[in-house]
C-alpha positions as protocol buffer text, in pm:
chain_id: "A"
residue {
  index: 1
  type: MET
  ca { x: 6074 y: -1908 z: -3772 }
}
residue {
  index: 2
  type: ALA
  ca { x: 5845 y: -2209 z: -3766 }
}
residue {
  index: 3
  type: ARG
  ca { x: 5573 y: -2395 z: -3583 }
}
residue {
  index: 4
  type: PRO
  ca { x: 5701 y: -2681 z: -3365 }
}
residue {
  index: 5
  type: SER
  ca { x: 5504 y: -2936 z: -3568 }
}
residue {
  index: 6
  type: ASP
  ca { x: 5666 y: -2816 z: -3892 }
}
residue {
  index: 7
  type: GLU
  ca { x: 6025 y: -2836 z: -3766 }
}
residue {
  index: 8
  type: PRO
  ca { x: 6034 y: -3100 z: -3490 }
}
residue {
  index: 9
  type: THR
  ca { x: 6412 y: -3142 z: -3502 }
}
residue {
  index: 10
  type: LEU
  ca { x: 6475 y: -2771 z: -3461 }
}
residue {
  index: 11
  type: TRP
  ca { x: 6210 y: -2760 z: -3188 }
}
residue {
  index: 12
  type: GLU
  ca { x: 6392 y: -3031 z: -2994 }
}
residue {
  index: 13
  type: ALA
  ca { x: 6718 y: -2840 z: -3037 }
}
residue {
  index: 14
  type: TYR
  ca { x: 6550 y: -2523 z: -2913 }
}
residue {
  index: 15
  type: LEU
  ca { x: 6417 y: -2705 z: -2604 }
}
residue {
  index: 16
  type: GLU
  ca { x: 6756 y: -2861 z: -2532 }
}
residue {
  index: 17
  type: GLY
  ca { x: 6924 y: -2522 z: -2546 }
}
residue {
  index: 18
  type: ALA
  ca { x: 6656 y: -2364 z: -2330 }
}
residue {
  index: 19
  type: VAL
  ca { x: 6693 y: -2632 z: -2062 }
}
residue {
  index: 20
  type: THR
  ca { x: 7071 y: -2586 z: -2061 }
}
residue {
  index: 21
  type: GLY
  ca { x: 7046 y: -2209 z: -2041 }
}
residue {
  index: 22
  type: TYR
  ca { x: 6781 y: -2197 z: -1771 }
}
residue {
  index: 23
  type: ARG
  ca { x: 6947 y: -2469 z: -1563 }
}
residue {
  index: 24
  type: LYS
  ca { x: 7269 y: -2269 z: -1558 }
}
residue {
  index: 25
  type: TYR
  ca { x: 7089 y: -2004 z: -1354 }
}
residue {
  index: 26
  type: GLY
  ca { x: 6879 y: -2247 z: -1153 }
}
residue {
  index: 27
  type: ALA
  ca { x: 6565 y: -2116 z: -1320 }
}
residue {
  index: 28
  type: GLU
  ca { x: 6421 y: -2433 z: -1475 }
}
residue {
  index: 29
  type: LYS
  ca { x: 6087 y: -2364 z: -1304 }
}
residue {
  index: 30
  type: ALA
  ca { x: 6030 y: -2064 z: -1530 }
}
residue {
  index: 31
  type: LEU
  ca { x: 6075 y: -2276 z: -1843 }
}
residue {
  index: 32
  type: GLU
  ca { x: 5793 y: -2520 z: -1749 }
}
residue {
  index: 33
  type: TYR
  ca { x: 5948 y: -2784 z: -1972 }
}
residue {
  index: 34
  type: ARG
  ca { x: 5684 y: -3056 z: -1932 }
}
residue {
  index: 35
  type: ARG
  ca { x: 5402 y: -2816 z: -2014 }
}
residue {
  index: 36
  type: ILE
  ca { x: 5560 y: -2681 z: -2333 }
}
residue {
  index: 37
  type: GLN
  ca { x: 5747 y: -2990 z: -2455 }
}
residue {
  index: 38
  type: ASP
  ca { x: 5484 y: -3107 z: -2704 }
}
residue {
  index: 39
  type: GLY
  ca { x: 5473 y: -2765 z: -2871 }
}
residue {
  index: 40
  type: ASP
  ca { x: 5094 y: -2729 z: -2848 }
}
residue {
  index: 41
  type: THR
  ca { x: 5115 y: -2404 z: -2650 }
}
residue {
  index: 42
  type: THR
  ca { x: 5365 y: -2249 z: -2893 }
}
residue {
  index: 43
  type: ALA
  ca { x: 5233 y: -2066 z: -3199 }
}
residue {
  index: 44
  type: MET
  ca { x: 5582 y: -2030 z: -3347 }
}
residue {
  index: 45
  type: PHE
  ca { x: 5942 y: -2028 z: -3242 }
}
residue {
  index: 46
  type: VAL
  ca { x: 6254 y: -1853 z: -3365 }
}
residue {
  index: 47
  type: VAL
  ca { x: 6602 y: -2002 z: -3368 }
}
residue {
  index: 48
  type: ALA
  ca { x: 6942 y: -1879 z: -3479 }
}
residue {
  index: 49
  type: ILE
  ca { x: 7146 y: -2148 z: -3653 }
}
residue {
  index: 50
  type: GLU
  ca { x: 7526 y: -2156 z: -3665 }
}
residue {
  index: 51
  type: PRO
  ca { x: 7699 y: -2227 z: -4000 }
}
residue {
  index: 52
  type: GLN
  ca { x: 7770 y: -2585 z: -3888 }
}
residue {
  index: 53
  type: GLY
  ca { x: 7401 y: -2639 z: -3818 }
}
residue {
  index: 54
  type: SER
  ca { x: 7379 y: -2614 z: -3438 }
}
residue {
  index: 55
  type: VAL
  ca { x: 7110 y: -2399 z: -3277 }
}
residue {
  index: 56
  type: ALA
  ca { x: 7271 y: -2104 z: -3099 }
}
residue {
  index: 57
  type: ALA
  ca { x: 6968 y: -1916 z: -2965 }
}
residue {
  index: 58
  type: GLY
  ca { x: 6592 y: -1922 z: -2956 }
}
residue {
  index: 59
  type: VAL
  ca { x: 6266 y: -1780 z: -2831 }
}
residue {
  index: 60
  type: ARG
  ca { x: 5909 y: -1904 z: -2856 }
}
residue {
  index: 61
  type: ILE
  ca { x: 5577 y: -1723 z: -2901 }
}
residue {
  index: 62
  type: GLN
  ca { x: 5240 y: -1801 z: -2740 }
}
residue {
  index: 63
  type: GLY
  ca { x: 4904 y: -1670 z: -2863 }
}
residue {
  index: 64
  type: PRO
  ca { x: 4719 y: -1491 z: -3001 }
}
residue {
  index: 65
  type: TYR
  ca { x: 4528 y: -1500 z: -2673 }
}
residue {
  index: 66
  type: LEU
  ca { x: 4152 y: -1512 z: -2640 }
}
residue {
  index: 67
  type: SER
  ca { x: 4154 y: -1432 z: -2267 }
}
residue {
  index: 68
  type: ALA
  ca { x: 4395 y: -1280 z: -2017 }
}
residue {
  index: 69
  type: ASP
  ca { x: 4408 y: -1608 z: -1824 }
}
residue {
  index: 70
  type: GLN
  ca { x: 4603 y: -1765 z: -2110 }
}
residue {
  index: 71
  type: ALA
  ca { x: 4896 y: -1530 z: -2047 }
}
residue {
  index: 72
  type: HIS
  ca { x: 5172 y: -1673 z: -1833 }
}
residue {
  index: 73
  type: ALA
  ca { x: 5225 y: -1327 z: -1684 }
}
residue {
  index: 74
  type: ILE
  ca { x: 4900 y: -1381 z: -1491 }
}
residue {
  index: 75
  type: THR
  ca { x: 5059 y: -1682 z: -1321 }
}
residue {
  index: 76
  type: GLU
  ca { x: 5380 y: -1496 z: -1249 }
}
residue {
  index: 77
  type: TRP
  ca { x: 5207 y: -1209 z: -1069 }
}
residue {
  index: 78
  type: GLY
  ca { x: 4967 y: -1445 z: -892 }
}
residue {
  index: 79
  type: THR
  ca { x: 4841 y: -1273 z: -577 }
}
residue {
  index: 80
  type: HIS
  ca { x: 5099 y: -994 z: -581 }
}
residue {
  index: 81
  type: PRO
  ca { x: 4970 y: -634 z: -563 }
}
residue {
  index: 82
  type: GLY
  ca { x: 5034 y: -567 z: -933 }
}
residue {
  index: 83
  type: ALA
  ca { x: 4823 y: -860 z: -1053 }
}
residue {
  index: 84
  type: PRO
  ca { x: 4502 y: -660 z: -1121 }
}
residue {
  index: 85
  type: ALA
  ca { x: 4698 y: -405 z: -1328 }
}
residue {
  index: 86
  type: VAL
  ca { x: 4864 y: -683 z: -1530 }
}
residue {
  index: 87
  type: ARG
  ca { x: 4524 y: -833 z: -1605 }
}
residue {
  index: 88
  type: ARG
  ca { x: 4378 y: -496 z: -1708 }
}
residue {
  index: 89
  type: MET
  ca { x: 4665 y: -424 z: -1946 }
}
residue {
  index: 90
  type: ILE
  ca { x: 4622 y: -760 z: -2117 }
}
residue {
  index: 91
  type: GLU
  ca { x: 4243 y: -737 z: -2136 }
}
residue {
  index: 92
  type: ASP
  ca { x: 4259 y: -385 z: -2283 }
}
residue {
  index: 93
  type: ARG
  ca { x: 4477 y: -516 z: -2567 }
}
residue {
  index: 94
  type: LEU
  ca { x: 4302 y: -844 z: -2645 }
}
residue {
  index: 95
  type: PRO
  ca { x: 4074 y: -694 z: -2916 }
}
residue {
  index: 96
  type: PHE
  ca { x: 4387 y: -588 z: -3107 }
}
residue {
  index: 97
  type: GLY
  ca { x: 4576 y: -916 z: -3069 }
}
residue {
  index: 98
  type: VAL
  ca { x: 4820 y: -1018 z: -2794 }
}
residue {
  index: 99
  type: LEU
  ca { x: 5117 y: -1253 z: -2815 }
}
residue {
  index: 100
  type: GLU
  ca { x: 5360 y: -1348 z: -2540 }
}
residue {
  index: 101
  type: ALA
  ca { x: 5732 y: -1414 z: -2588 }
}
residue {
  index: 102
  type: LYS
  ca { x: 5875 y: -1686 z: -2363 }
}
residue {
  index: 103
  type: GLY
  ca { x: 6181 y: -1901 z: -2319 }
}
residue {
  index: 104
  type: ALA
  ca { x: 6450 y: -1679 z: -2472 }
}
residue {
  index: 105
  type: TRP
  ca { x: 6808 y: -1805 z: -2453 }
}
residue {
  index: 106
  type: VAL
  ca { x: 7146 y: -1763 z: -2622 }
}
residue {
  index: 107
  type: SER
  ca { x: 7423 y: -2022 z: -2601 }
}
residue {
  index: 108
  type: ASP
  ca { x: 7742 y: -1923 z: -2419 }
}
residue {
  index: 109
  type: SER
  ca { x: 7941 y: -2063 z: -2712 }
}
residue {
  index: 110
  type: ALA
  ca { x: 7750 y: -1875 z: -2984 }
}
residue {
  index: 111
  type: GLY
  ca { x: 7957 y: -1678 z: -3229 }
}
residue {
  index: 112
  type: ARG
  ca { x: 7916 y: -1298 z: -3190 }
}
residue {
  index: 113
  type: ARG
  ca { x: 7704 y: -1369 z: -2884 }
}
residue {
  index: 114
  type: GLY
  ca { x: 7656 y: -1005 z: -2785 }
}
residue {
  index: 115
  type: GLU
  ca { x: 7506 y: -914 z: -3120 }
}
residue {
  index: 116
  type: LEU
  ca { x: 7291 y: -1225 z: -3119 }
}
residue {
  index: 117
  type: VAL
  ca { x: 7143 y: -1139 z: -2777 }
}
residue {
  index: 118
  type: GLY
  ca { x: 7019 y: -806 z: -2914 }
}
residue {
  index: 119
  type: ALA
  ca { x: 6901 y: -955 z: -3243 }
}
residue {
  index: 120
  type: LEU
  ca { x: 6691 y: -1223 z: -3075 }
}
residue {
  index: 121
  type: GLY
  ca { x: 6450 y: -965 z: -2935 }
}
residue {
  index: 122
  type: ARG
  ca { x: 6413 y: -798 z: -3273 }
}
residue {
  index: 123
  type: PHE
  ca { x: 6338 y: -1128 z: -3442 }
}
residue {
  index: 124
  type: ALA
  ca { x: 6065 y: -1205 z: -3189 }
}
residue {
  index: 125
  type: THR
  ca { x: 5883 y: -886 z: -3285 }
}
residue {
  index: 126
  type: TYR
  ca { x: 5833 y: -1014 z: -3639 }
}
residue {
  index: 127
  type: SER
  ca { x: 5579 y: -1258 z: -3498 }
}
residue {
  index: 128
  type: MET
  ca { x: 5338 y: -963 z: -3464 }
}
residue {
  index: 129
  type: ASP
  ca { x: 5350 y: -920 z: -3842 }
}
residue {
  index: 130
  type: LEU
  ca { x: 5323 y: -1289 z: -3922 }
}
residue {
  index: 131
  type: LEU
  ca { x: 5032 y: -1350 z: -3683 }
}
residue {
  index: 132
  type: ASP
  ca { x: 4869 y: -1011 z: -3753 }
}
residue {
  index: 133
  type: VAL
  ca { x: 4848 y: -876 z: -3399 }
}
residue {
  index: 134
  type: GLN
  ca { x: 4932 y: -537 z: -3253 }
}
residue {
  index: 135
  type: PHE
  ca { x: 5084 y: -627 z: -2917 }
}
residue {
  index: 136
  type: MET
  ca { x: 5343 y: -861 z: -2771 }
}
residue {
  index: 137
  type: LEU
  ca { x: 5425 y: -895 z: -2404 }
}
residue {
  index: 138
  type: ALA
  ca { x: 5711 y: -1055 z: -2220 }
}
residue {
  index: 139
  type: THR
  ca { x: 5830 y: -1082 z: -1863 }
}
residue {
  index: 140
  type: ALA
  ca { x: 6197 y: -1026 z: -1797 }
}
residue {
  index: 141
  type: ALA
  ca { x: 6439 y: -1002 z: -1507 }
}
residue {
  index: 142
  type: ALA
  ca { x: 6587 y: -661 z: -1439 }
}
residue {
  index: 143
  type: HIS
  ca { x: 6931 y: -751 z: -1576 }
}
residue {
  index: 144
  type: VAL
  ca { x: 6798 y: -809 z: -1929 }
}
residue {
  index: 145
  type: LEU
  ca { x: 6557 y: -516 z: -1956 }
}
residue {
  index: 146
  type: ASP
  ca { x: 6797 y: -299 z: -2155 }
}
residue {
  index: 147
  type: THR
  ca { x: 6842 y: -576 z: -2412 }
}
residue {
  index: 148
  type: TRP
  ca { x: 6466 y: -604 z: -2466 }
}
residue {
  index: 149
  type: ARG
  ca { x: 6429 y: -226 z: -2477 }
}
residue {
  index: 150
  type: SER
  ca { x: 6667 y: -221 z: -2772 }
}
residue {
  index: 151
  type: SER
  ca { x: 6406 y: -410 z: -2976 }
}
residue {
  index: 152
  type: GLY
  ca { x: 6129 y: -163 z: -2892 }
}
residue {
  index: 153
  type: GLY
  ca { x: 6002 y: -310 z: -2566 }
}
residue {
  index: 154
  type: VAL
  ca { x: 5860 y: -70 z: -2309 }
}
residue {
  index: 155
  type: VAL
  ca { x: 5855 y: -157 z: -1938 }
}
residue {
  index: 156
  type: ALA
  ca { x: 5524 y: -114 z: -1755 }
}
residue {
  index: 157
  type: ASP
  ca { x: 5686 y: 93 z: -1482 }
}
residue {
  index: 158
  type: HIS
  ca { x: 5365 y: 139 z: -1285 }
}
residue {
  index: 159
  type: ILE
  ca { x: 5349 y: -235 z: -1214 }
}
residue {
  index: 160
  type: ALA
  ca { x: 5571 y: -348 z: -928 }
}
residue {
  index: 161
  type: PRO
  ca { x: 5814 y: -630 z: -1011 }
}
residue {
  index: 162
  type: VAL
  ca { x: 5763 y: -981 z: -875 }
}
residue {
  index: 163
  type: PRO
  ca { x: 6018 y: -1232 z: -741 }
}
residue {
  index: 164
  type: TYR
  ca { x: 5976 y: -1485 z: -1021 }
}
residue {
  index: 165
  type: PRO
  ca { x: 6079 y: -1764 z: -1053 }
}
residue {
  index: 166
  type: ASP
  ca { x: 6231 y: -1704 z: -707 }
}
residue {
  index: 167
  type: ASP
  ca { x: 6359 y: -1431 z: -477 }
}
residue {
  index: 168
  type: ARG
  ca { x: 6683 y: -1390 z: -673 }
}
residue {
  index: 169
  type: TYR
  ca { x: 6499 y: -1216 z: -955 }
}
residue {
  index: 170
  type: GLU
  ca { x: 6289 y: -904 z: -1001 }
}
residue {
  index: 171
  type: THR
  ca { x: 6068 y: -976 z: -1299 }
}
residue {
  index: 172
  type: ARG
  ca { x: 5904 y: -688 z: -1487 }
}
residue {
  index: 173
  type: LEU
  ca { x: 5633 y: -670 z: -1753 }
}
residue {
  index: 174
  type: MET
  ca { x: 5719 y: -535 z: -2099 }
}
residue {
  index: 175
  type: TRP
  ca { x: 5511 y: -453 z: -2407 }
}
residue {
  index: 176
  type: TRP
  ca { x: 5581 y: -412 z: -2778 }
}
residue {
  index: 177
  type: ASP
  ca { x: 5338 y: -217 z: -2996 }
}
residue {
  index: 178
  type: ARG
  ca { x: 5347 y: -305 z: -3366 }
}
residue {
  index: 179
  type: SER
  ca { x: 5196 y: 30 z: -3463 }
}
residue {
  index: 180
  type: ARG
  ca { x: 5477 y: 222 z: -3293 }
}
residue {
  index: 181
  type: ARG
  ca { x: 5772 y: 6 z: -3385 }
}
residue {
  index: 182
  type: ARG
  ca { x: 6054 y: 171 z: -3571 }
}
residue {
  index: 183
  type: GLY
  ca { x: 6179 y: 12 z: -3889 }
}
residue {
  index: 184
  type: ARG
  ca { x: 5827 y: -96 z: -3988 }
}
residue {
  index: 185
  type: ALA
  ca { x: 5912 y: -116 z: -4359 }
}
residue {
  index: 186
  type: GLU
  ca { x: 6218 y: -334 z: -4297 }
}
residue {
  index: 187
  type: SER
  ca { x: 6030 y: -572 z: -4071 }
}
residue {
  index: 188
  type: MET
  ca { x: 5748 y: -611 z: -4318 }
}
residue {
  index: 189
  type: GLN
  ca { x: 5995 y: -691 z: -4593 }
}
residue {
  index: 190
  type: LEU
  ca { x: 6135 y: -973 z: -4382 }
}
residue {
  index: 191
  type: ALA
  ca { x: 5786 y: -1095 z: -4292 }
}
residue {
  index: 192
  type: GLN
  ca { x: 5689 y: -1106 z: -4659 }
}
residue {
  index: 193
  type: LEU
  ca { x: 6008 y: -1291 z: -4744 }
}
residue {
  index: 194
  type: LEU
  ca { x: 5933 y: -1551 z: -4477 }
}
residue {
  index: 195
  type: LEU
  ca { x: 5575 y: -1591 z: -4593 }
}
residue {
  index: 196
  type: THR
  ca { x: 5666 y: -1637 z: -4959 }
}
residue {
  index: 197
  type: THR
  ca { x: 5971 y: -1862 z: -4922 }
}
residue {
  index: 198
  type: SER
  ca { x: 5886 y: -2094 z: -4632 }
}
residue {
  index: 199
  type: ARG
  ca { x: 5743 y: -2430 z: -4724 }
}
residue {
  index: 200
  type: SER
  ca { x: 5485 y: -2403 z: -4447 }
}
residue {
  index: 201
  type: THR
  ca { x: 5346 y: -2081 z: -4308 }
}
residue {
  index: 202
  type: PRO
  ca { x: 5118 y: -2017 z: -4010 }
}
residue {
  index: 203
  type: SER
  ca { x: 4759 y: -2095 z: -4100 }
}
residue {
  index: 204
  type: ALA
  ca { x: 4462 y: -1867 z: -4044 }
}
residue {
  index: 205
  type: ASP
  ca { x: 4362 y: -2081 z: -3748 }
}
residue {
  index: 206
  type: THR
  ca { x: 4703 y: -2024 z: -3590 }
}
residue {
  index: 207
  type: ALA
  ca { x: 4708 y: -1656 z: -3676 }
}
residue {
  index: 208
  type: THR
  ca { x: 4376 y: -1565 z: -3520 }
}
residue {
  index: 209
  type: GLY
  ca { x: 4324 y: -1825 z: -3253 }
}
residue {
  index: 210
  type: THR
  ca { x: 3961 y: -1847 z: -3363 }
}
residue {
  index: 211
  type: GLY
  ca { x: 3976 y: -1976 z: -3720 }
}
residue {
  index: 212
  type: GLY
  ca { x: 3961 y: -1733 z: -4012 }
}
residue {
  index: 213
  type: ASN
  ca { x: 4137 y: -1412 z: -4109 }
}
residue {
  index: 214
  type: VAL
  ca { x: 4086 y: -1112 z: -3887 }
}
residue {
  index: 215
  type: VAL
  ca { x: 4209 y: -765 z: -3982 }
}
residue {
  index: 216
  type: ARG
  ca { x: 4249 y: -583 z: -3655 }
}
residue {
  index: 217
  type: PRO
  ca { x: 4234 y: -203 z: -3625 }
}
residue {
  index: 218
  type: MET
  ca { x: 4532 y: -58 z: -3443 }
}
residue {
  index: 219
  type: ARG
  ca { x: 4530 y: 202 z: -3171 }
}
residue {
  index: 220
  type: SER
  ca { x: 4744 y: 318 z: -2882 }
}
residue {
  index: 221
  type: VAL
  ca { x: 4651 y: 160 z: -2549 }
}
residue {
  index: 222
  type: SER
  ca { x: 4812 y: 290 z: -2230 }
}
């Protein structure tokens, strides 16, 4: 786990893998490569590295958000009927911290690929600990919902799916709640290990989006 500016070589490898993976399905539009290429919109990213050093999988994290308009989910729902509900859900959670997971991919040639697909979602949830927020959202096509559920994601079933990035897909909204996640002790142990052993950790400015440490109260938000 790192910020793009701290690990530029790994960031480039992540982007290369993402482009390859998204292009395979004709979904490059969803990646928005030119917008994210410089890394400025990414708070941190997670990659899985093969023993020989190649990057086998990755996901990036945006946030913490200061307004709902920063969430890419707002763009994806656009003028569709569920857009107001998407906005309300994000706005309700902003006081407690909201991240967004984007650009997840796993290489077809990755060793133990099936296990890695499931693990990638779990690793993304650690960003809630490292950036001290309660909620993470993601948008996902129907065929990967079960994978994201395995890491604690809950689908917002009351919000109708949207055809994003095109009519081949039904994209749904999912949420993770740090206060309800199982395995809290184990995840915190990993987060502490990352914080104490990495040569560069997310700064307070990165962690709060406003500059300065913020300890957020947690609560359940429907």
